[in-house]
mmCIF file of C-alpha atoms in Angstrom:
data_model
loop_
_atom_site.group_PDB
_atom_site.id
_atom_site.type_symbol
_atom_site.label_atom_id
_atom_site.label_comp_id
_atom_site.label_asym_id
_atom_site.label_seq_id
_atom_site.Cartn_x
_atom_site.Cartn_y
_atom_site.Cartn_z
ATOM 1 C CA UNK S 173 0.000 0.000 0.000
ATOM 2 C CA UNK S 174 0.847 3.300 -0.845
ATOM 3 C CA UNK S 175 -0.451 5.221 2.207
ATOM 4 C CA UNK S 176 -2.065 8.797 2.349
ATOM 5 C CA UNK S 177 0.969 10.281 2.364
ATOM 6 C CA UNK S 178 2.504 8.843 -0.530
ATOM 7 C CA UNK S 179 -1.011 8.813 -2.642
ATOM 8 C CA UNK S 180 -0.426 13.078 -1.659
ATOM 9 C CA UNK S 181 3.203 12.919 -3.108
ATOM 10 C CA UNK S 182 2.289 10.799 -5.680
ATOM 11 C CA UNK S 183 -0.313 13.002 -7.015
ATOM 12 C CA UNK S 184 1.511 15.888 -6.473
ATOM 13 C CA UNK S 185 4.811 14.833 -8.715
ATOM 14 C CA UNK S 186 2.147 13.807 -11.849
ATOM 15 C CA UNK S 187 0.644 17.463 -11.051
ATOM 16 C CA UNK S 188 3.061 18.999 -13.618
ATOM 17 C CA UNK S 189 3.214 18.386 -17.520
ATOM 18 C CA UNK S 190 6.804 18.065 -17.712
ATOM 19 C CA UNK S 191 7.340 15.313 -15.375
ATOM 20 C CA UNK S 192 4.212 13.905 -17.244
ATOM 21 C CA UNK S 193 5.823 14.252 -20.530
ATOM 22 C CA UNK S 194 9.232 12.473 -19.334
ATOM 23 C CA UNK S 195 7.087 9.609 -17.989
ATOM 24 C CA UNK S 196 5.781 9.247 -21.326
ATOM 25 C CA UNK S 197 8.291 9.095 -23.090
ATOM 26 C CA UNK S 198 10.034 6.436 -20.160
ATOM 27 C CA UNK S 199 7.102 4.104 -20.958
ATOM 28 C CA UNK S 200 8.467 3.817 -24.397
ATOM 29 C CA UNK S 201 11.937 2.936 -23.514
ATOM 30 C CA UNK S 202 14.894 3.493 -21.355
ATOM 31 C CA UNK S 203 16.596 6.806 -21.922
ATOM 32 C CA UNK S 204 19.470 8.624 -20.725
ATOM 33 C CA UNK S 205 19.126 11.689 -18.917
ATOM 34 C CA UNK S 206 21.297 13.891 -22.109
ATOM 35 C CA UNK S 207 18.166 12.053 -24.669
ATOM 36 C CA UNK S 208 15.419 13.529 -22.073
ATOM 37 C CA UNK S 209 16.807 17.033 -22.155
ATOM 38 C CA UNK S 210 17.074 16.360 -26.260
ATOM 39 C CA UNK S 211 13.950 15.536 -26.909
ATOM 40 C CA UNK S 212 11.347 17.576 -25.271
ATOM 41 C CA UNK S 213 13.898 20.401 -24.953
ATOM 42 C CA UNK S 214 14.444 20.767 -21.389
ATOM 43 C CA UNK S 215 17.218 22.079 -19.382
ATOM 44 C CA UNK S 216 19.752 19.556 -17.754
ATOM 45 C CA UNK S 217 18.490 21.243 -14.027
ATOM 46 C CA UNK S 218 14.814 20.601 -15.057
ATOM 47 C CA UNK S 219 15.211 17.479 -16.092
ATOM 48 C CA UNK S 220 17.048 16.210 -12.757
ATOM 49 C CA UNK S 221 14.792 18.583 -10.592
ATOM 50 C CA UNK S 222 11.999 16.182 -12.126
ATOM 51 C CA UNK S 223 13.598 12.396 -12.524
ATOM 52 C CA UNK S 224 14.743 13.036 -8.464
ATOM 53 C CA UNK S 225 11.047 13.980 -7.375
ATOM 54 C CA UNK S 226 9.500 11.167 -9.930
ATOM 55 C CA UNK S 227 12.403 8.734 -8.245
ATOM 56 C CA UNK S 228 11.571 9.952 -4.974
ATOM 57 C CA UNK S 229 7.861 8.551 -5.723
ATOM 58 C CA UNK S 230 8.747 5.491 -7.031
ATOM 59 C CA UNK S 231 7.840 6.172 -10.902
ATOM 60 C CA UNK S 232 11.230 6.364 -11.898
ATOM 61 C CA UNK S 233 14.342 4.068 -11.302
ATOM 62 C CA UNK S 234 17.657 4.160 -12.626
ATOM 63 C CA UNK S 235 21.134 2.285 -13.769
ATOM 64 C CA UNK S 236 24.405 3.701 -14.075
ATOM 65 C CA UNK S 237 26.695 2.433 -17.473
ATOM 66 C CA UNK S 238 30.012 4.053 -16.986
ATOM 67 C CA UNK S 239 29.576 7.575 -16.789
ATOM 68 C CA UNK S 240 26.070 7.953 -17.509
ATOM 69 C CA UNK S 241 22.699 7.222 -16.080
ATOM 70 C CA UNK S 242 19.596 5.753 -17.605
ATOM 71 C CA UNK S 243 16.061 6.551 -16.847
ATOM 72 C CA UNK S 244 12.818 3.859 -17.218
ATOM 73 C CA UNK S 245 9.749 3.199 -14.987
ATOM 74 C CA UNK S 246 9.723 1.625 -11.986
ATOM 75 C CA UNK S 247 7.589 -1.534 -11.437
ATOM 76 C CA UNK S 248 5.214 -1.263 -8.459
ATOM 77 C CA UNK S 249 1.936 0.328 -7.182
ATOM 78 C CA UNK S 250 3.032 3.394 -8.277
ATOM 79 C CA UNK S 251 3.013 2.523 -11.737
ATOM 80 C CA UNK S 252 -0.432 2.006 -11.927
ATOM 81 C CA UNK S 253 -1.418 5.702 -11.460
ATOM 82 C CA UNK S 254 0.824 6.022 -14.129
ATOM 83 C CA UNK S 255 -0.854 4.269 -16.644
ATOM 84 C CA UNK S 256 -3.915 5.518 -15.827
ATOM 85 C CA UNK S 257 -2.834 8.597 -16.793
ATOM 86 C CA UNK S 258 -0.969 7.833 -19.776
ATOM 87 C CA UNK S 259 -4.305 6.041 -21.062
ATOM 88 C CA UNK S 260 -6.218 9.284 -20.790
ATOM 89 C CA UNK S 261 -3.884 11.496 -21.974
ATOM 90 C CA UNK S 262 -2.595 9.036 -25.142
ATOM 91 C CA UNK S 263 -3.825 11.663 -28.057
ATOM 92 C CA UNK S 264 -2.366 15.108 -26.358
ATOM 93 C CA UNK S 265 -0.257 17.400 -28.720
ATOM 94 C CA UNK S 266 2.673 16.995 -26.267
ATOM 95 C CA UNK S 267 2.691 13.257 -26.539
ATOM 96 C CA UNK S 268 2.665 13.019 -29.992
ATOM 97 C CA UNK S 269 5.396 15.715 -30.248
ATOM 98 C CA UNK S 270 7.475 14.208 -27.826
ATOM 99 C CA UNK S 271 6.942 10.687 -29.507
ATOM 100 C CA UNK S 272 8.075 12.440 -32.746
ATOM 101 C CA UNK S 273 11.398 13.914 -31.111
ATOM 102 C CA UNK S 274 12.057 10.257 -29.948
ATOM 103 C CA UNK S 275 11.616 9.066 -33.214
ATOM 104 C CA UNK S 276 14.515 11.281 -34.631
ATOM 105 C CA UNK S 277 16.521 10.551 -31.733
ATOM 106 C CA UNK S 278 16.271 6.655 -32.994
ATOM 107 C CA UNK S 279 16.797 7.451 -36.979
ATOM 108 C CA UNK S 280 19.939 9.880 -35.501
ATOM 109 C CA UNK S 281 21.196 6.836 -33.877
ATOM 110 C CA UNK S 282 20.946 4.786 -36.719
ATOM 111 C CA UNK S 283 22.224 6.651 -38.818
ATOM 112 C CA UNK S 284 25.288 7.405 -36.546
ATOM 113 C CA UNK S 285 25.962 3.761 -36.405
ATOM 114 C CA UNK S 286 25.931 3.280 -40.022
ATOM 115 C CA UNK S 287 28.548 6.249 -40.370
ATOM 116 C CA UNK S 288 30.760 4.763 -37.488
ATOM 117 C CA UNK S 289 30.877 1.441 -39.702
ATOM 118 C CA UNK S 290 30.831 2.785 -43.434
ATOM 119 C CA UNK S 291 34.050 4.780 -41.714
ATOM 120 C CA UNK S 292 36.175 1.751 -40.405
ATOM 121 C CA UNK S 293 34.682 -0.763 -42.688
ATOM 122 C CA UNK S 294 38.705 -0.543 -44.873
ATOM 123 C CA UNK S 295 40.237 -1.685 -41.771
ATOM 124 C CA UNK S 296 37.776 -2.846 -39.357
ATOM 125 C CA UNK S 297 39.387 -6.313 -39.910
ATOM 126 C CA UNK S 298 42.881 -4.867 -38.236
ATOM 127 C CA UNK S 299 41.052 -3.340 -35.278
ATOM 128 C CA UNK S 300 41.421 -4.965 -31.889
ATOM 129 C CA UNK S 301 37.648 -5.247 -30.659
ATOM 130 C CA UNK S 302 36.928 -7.215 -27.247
ATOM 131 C CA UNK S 303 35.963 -10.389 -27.371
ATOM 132 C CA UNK S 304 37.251 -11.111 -31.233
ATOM 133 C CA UNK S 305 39.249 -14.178 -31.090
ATOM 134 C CA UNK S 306 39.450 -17.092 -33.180
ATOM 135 C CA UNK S 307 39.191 -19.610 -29.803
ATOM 136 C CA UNK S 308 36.026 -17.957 -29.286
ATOM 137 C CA UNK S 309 34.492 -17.764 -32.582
ATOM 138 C CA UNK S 310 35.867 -21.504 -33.009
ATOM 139 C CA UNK S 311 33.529 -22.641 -29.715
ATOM 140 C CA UNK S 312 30.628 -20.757 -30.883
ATOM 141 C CA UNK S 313 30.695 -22.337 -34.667
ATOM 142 C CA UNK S 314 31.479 -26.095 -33.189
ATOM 143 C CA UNK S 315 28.354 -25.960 -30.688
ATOM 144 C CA UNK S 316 26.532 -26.359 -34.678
ATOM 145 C CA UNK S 317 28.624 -30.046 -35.086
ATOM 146 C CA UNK S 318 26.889 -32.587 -35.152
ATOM 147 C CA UNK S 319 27.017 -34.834 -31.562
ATOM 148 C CA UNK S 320 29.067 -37.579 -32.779
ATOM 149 C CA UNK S 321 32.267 -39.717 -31.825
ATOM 150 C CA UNK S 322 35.362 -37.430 -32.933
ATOM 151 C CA UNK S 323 38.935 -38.636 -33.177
ATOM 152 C CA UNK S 324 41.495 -35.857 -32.720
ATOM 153 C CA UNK S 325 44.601 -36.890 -34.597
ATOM 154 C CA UNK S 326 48.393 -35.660 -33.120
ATOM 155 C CA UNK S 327 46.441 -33.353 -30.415
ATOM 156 C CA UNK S 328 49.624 -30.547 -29.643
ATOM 157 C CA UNK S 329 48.240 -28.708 -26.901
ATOM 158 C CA UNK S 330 44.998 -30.623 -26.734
ATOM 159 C CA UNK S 331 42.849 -26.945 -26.692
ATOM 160 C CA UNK S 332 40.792 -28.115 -29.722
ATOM 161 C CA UNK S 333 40.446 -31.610 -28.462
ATOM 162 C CA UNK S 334 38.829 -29.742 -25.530
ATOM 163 C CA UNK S 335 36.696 -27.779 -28.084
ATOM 164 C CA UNK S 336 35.626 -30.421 -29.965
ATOM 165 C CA UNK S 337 34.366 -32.523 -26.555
ATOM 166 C CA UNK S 338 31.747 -29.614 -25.724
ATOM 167 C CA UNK S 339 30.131 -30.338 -28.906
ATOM 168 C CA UNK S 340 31.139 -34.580 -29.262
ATOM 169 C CA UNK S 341 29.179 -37.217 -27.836
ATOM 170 C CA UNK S 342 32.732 -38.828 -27.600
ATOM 171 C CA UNK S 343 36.323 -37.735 -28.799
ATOM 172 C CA UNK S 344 39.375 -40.053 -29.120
ATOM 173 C CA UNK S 345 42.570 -38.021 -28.521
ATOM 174 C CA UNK S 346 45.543 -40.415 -30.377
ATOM 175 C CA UNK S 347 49.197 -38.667 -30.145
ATOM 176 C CA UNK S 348 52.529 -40.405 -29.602
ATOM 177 C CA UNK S 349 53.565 -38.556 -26.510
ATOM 178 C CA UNK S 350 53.130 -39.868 -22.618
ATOM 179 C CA UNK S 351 53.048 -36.262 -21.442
ATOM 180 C CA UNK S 352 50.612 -34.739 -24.279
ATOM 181 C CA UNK S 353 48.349 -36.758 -23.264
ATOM 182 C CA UNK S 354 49.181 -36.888 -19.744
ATOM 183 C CA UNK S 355 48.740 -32.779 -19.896
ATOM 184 C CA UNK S 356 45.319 -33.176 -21.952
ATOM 185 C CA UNK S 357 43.882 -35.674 -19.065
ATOM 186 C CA UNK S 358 45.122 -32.907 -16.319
ATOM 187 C CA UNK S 359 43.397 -30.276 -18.042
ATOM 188 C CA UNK S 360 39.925 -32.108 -18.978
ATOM 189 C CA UNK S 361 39.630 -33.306 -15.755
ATOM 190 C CA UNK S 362 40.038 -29.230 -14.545
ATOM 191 C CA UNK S 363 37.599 -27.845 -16.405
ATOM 192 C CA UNK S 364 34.993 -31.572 -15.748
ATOM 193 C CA UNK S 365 35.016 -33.000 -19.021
ATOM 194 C CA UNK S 366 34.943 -36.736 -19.185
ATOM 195 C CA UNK S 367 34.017 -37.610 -22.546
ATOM 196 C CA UNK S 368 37.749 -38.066 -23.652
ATOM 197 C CA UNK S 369 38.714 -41.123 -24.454
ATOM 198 C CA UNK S 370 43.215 -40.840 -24.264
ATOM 199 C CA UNK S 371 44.721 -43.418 -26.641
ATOM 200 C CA UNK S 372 48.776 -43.284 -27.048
ATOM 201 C CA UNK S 373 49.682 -44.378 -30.488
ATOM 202 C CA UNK S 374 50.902 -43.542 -34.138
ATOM 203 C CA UNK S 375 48.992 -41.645 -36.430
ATOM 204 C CA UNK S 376 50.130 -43.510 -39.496
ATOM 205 C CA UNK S 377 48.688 -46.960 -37.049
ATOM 206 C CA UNK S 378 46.148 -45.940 -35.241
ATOM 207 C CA UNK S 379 45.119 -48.499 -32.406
ATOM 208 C CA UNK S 380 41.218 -47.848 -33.485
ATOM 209 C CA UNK S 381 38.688 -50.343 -34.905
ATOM 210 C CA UNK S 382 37.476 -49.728 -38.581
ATOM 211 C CA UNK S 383 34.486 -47.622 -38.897
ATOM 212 C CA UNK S 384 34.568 -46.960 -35.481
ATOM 213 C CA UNK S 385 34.383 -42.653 -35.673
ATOM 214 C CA UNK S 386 32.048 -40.229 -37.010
ATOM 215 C CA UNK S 387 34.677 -37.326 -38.046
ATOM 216 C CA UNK S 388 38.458 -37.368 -37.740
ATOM 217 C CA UNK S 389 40.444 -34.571 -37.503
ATOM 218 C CA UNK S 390 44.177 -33.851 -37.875
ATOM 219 C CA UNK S 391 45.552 -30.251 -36.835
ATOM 220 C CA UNK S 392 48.695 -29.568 -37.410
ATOM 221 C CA UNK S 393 49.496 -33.187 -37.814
ATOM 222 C CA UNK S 394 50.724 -34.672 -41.028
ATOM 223 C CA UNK S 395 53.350 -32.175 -41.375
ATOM 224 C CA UNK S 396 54.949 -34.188 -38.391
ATOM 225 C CA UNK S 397 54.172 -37.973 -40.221
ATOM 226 C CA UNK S 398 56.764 -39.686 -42.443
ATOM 227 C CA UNK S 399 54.624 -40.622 -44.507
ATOM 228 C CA UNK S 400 51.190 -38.662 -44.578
ATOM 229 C CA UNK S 401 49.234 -40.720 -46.990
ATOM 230 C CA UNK S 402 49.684 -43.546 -44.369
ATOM 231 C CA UNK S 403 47.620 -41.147 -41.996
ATOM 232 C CA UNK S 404 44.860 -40.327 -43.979
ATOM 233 C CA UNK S 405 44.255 -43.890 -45.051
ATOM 234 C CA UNK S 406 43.695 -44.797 -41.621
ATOM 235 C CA UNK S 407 41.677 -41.648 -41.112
ATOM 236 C CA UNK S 408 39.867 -42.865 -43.651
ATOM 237 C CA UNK S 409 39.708 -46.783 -42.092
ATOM 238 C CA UNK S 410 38.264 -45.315 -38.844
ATOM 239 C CA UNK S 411 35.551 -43.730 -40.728
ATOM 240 C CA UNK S 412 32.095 -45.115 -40.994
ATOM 241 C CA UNK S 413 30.529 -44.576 -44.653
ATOM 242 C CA UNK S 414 29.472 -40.925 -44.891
ATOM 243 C CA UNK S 415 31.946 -39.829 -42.156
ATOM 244 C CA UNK S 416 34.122 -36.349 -42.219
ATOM 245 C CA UNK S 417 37.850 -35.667 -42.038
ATOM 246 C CA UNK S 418 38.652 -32.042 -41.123
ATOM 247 C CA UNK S 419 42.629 -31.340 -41.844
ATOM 248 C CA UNK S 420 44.126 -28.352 -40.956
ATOM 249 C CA UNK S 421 47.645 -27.613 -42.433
ATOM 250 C CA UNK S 422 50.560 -25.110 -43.569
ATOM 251 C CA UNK S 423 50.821 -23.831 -46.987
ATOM 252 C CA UNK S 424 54.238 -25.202 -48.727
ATOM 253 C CA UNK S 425 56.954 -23.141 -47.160
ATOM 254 C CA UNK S 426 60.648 -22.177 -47.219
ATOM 255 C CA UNK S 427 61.385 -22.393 -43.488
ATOM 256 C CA UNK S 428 64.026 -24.741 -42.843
ATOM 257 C CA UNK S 429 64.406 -23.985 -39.407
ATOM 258 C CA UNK S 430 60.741 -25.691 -38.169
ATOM 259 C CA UNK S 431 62.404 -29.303 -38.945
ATOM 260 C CA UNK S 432 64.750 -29.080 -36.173
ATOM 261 C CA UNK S 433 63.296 -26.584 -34.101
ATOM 262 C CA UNK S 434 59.398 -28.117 -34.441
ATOM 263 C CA UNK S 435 59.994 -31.847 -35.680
ATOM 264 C CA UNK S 436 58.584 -31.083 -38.921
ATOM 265 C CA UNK S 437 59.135 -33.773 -41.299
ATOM 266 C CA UNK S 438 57.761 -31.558 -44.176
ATOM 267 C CA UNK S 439 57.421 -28.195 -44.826
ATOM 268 C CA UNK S 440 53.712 -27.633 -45.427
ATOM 269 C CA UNK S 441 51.801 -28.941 -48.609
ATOM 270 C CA UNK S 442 50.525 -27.109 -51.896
ATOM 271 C CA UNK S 443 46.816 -27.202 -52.239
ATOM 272 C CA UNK S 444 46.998 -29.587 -54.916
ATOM 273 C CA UNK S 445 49.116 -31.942 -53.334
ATOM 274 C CA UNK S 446 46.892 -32.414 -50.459
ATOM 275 C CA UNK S 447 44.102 -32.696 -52.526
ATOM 276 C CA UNK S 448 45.822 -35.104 -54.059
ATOM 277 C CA UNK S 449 47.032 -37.019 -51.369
ATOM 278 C CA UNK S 450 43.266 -37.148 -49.878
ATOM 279 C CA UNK S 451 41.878 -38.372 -53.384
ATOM 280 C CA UNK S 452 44.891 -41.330 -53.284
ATOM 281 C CA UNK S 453 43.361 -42.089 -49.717
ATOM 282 C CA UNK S 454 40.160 -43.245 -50.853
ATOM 283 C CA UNK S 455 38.057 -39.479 -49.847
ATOM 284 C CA UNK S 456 35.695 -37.633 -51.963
ATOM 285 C CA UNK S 457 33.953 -34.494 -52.160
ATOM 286 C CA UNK S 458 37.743 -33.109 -51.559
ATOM 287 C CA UNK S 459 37.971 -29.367 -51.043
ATOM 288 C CA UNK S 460 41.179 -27.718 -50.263
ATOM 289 C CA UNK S 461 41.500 -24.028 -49.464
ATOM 290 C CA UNK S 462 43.501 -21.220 -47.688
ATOM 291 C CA UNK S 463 42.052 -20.297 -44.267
ATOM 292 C CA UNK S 464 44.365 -17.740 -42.824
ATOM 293 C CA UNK S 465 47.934 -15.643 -42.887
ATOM 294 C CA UNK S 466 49.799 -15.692 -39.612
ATOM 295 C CA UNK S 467 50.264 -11.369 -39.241
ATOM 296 C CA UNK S 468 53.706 -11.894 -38.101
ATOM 297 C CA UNK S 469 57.173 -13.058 -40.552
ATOM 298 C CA UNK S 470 57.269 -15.651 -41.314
ATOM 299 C CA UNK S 471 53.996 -14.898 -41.923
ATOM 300 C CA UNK S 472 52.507 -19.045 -42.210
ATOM 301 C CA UNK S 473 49.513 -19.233 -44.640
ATOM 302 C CA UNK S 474 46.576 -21.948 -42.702
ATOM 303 C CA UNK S 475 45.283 -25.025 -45.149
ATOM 304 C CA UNK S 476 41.902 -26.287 -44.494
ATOM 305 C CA UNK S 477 40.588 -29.421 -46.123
ATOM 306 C CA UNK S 478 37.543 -31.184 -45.743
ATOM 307 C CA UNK S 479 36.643 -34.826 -47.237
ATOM 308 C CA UNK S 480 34.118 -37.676 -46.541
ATOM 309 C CA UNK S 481 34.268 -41.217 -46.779
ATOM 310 C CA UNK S 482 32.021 -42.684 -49.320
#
């Protein structure tokens, strides 16, 4: 219950056609306090003079963003002599003018928008904006994979074998390393996932049962095999009819210095000879593309290739 009292002070703050005016133009959406002196023209005084008594009364609440403060109306008894009002007072001139100036507020907002991105649009690409990052838009894409049984091929730092078990039903991890794996468990077992399945073996071998996988995938990982047809035949093996193989590679390079530096055996393949070398394998519906250009020298160009078993 309101009370006496408050019914008086209630009364009394929708007694003047300013405050009645701001309340109107409240019930159509939250506003800063600079749009409410904008729009029906008021002084920045005014304007507080009126939010603090319609606060006071419990019309009004606010939110502070930053620097600035942001006006809407306040659930609660009070509201309902609000919209009283507002019903019988829908057609006045001020309304509809003030509705008008809140209108070109909206189009001026717009319109500033579009002007901020036709400017940057040339090299909004080399801007740093928060929350860009290719981990991030990589989880948000794989939550559309299908729920299936994975197998994550030569797993380096085991971060997209991570990814790919928030969308799996099931992923096999396979590297050669003790510790990779040991490192992968550690860090699954952090962050509760326990739909990893850890398997220590050869790429070009794999210790998996024929058609036993849904979609293999090998990062980074046949630039490290001696012989990387080998792998993508038994990619291939450990895919049930219809199944995927996602490969992710480097463009042919000059870099000498990976072999001894990075164990790579070669240095990157040319689109055509991975294509090729997935074709020899038994896949179809082969595409091969670039993906991306590492910014810095050496400046590595990303292969993606995607296949299916028949």
């Amino acid at each position: 219950m309101i009370g006496i009292t408050g019914t008086t002070r209630l009364l009394k703050a929708l007694g003047d056609e300013n405050r009645i005016r701001l309340l109107s133009l409240l019930a159509q959406e939250e506003l800063s306090g600079t749009d409410l002196m904008e729009i029906p023209n008021m002084g920045q005084s005014r304007v507080s003079t009126h939010l603090a008594l319609l606060k006071e009364v419990g019309l009004v609440q606010d939110r502070r963003a930053g620097r600035r403060s942001f006006y809407s109306i306040a659930p609660g008894p009070a509201s309902g002599f609000w919209e009283q009002v507002q019903a019988e007072n829908r057609s006045a001139p001020e309304f509809a003018a003030d509705t008008a100036g809140l209108e070109a507020l909206r189009e001026r907002r717009k319109i500033e928008k579009r002007a901020y991105f036709d400017r940057v649009a040339a090299s909004f690409g080399d801007e740093l904006l928060p929350g860009r990052t290719w981990e991030g838009l990589a989880r948000a894409i794989l939550q559309l994979a299908p729920r299936a049984r994975y197998a994550d091929l030569g797993i380096g730092d085991g971060l997209l074998t991570l990814m790919l078990a928030e969308a799996a039903s099931q992923v096999t991890a396979v590297d050669l390393s003790t510790e990779m794996l040991a490192q992968l468990e550690t860090r699954a077992r952090a962050k509760g996932i326990d739909n990893i399945e850890l398997v220590e073996g050869d790429i070009e071998d794999l210790p998996l049962p024929d058609e036993s996988h849904d979609v293999v995938v090998a990062s980074q990982a046949l630039h490290h095999a001696s012989a990387p047809a080998r792998c993508l035949t038994e990619a291939r093996r450990i895919l049930v009819p219809g199944g995927r193989l996602l490969v992710i590679e480097l463009l042919a390079h000059t870099e000498e210095w990976v072999r001894d530096k990075l164990q790579h055996v070669h240095l990157g393949f040319t689109e055509q000879g991975l294509g090729e070398l997935l074709t020899e394998a038994g896949f179809e519906r082969v595409r091969v593309f670039r993906a991306a250009r590492d910014p810095q020298p050496p400046h590595f160009m990303t292969l993606v290739a995607t296949a299916s078993r028949a």
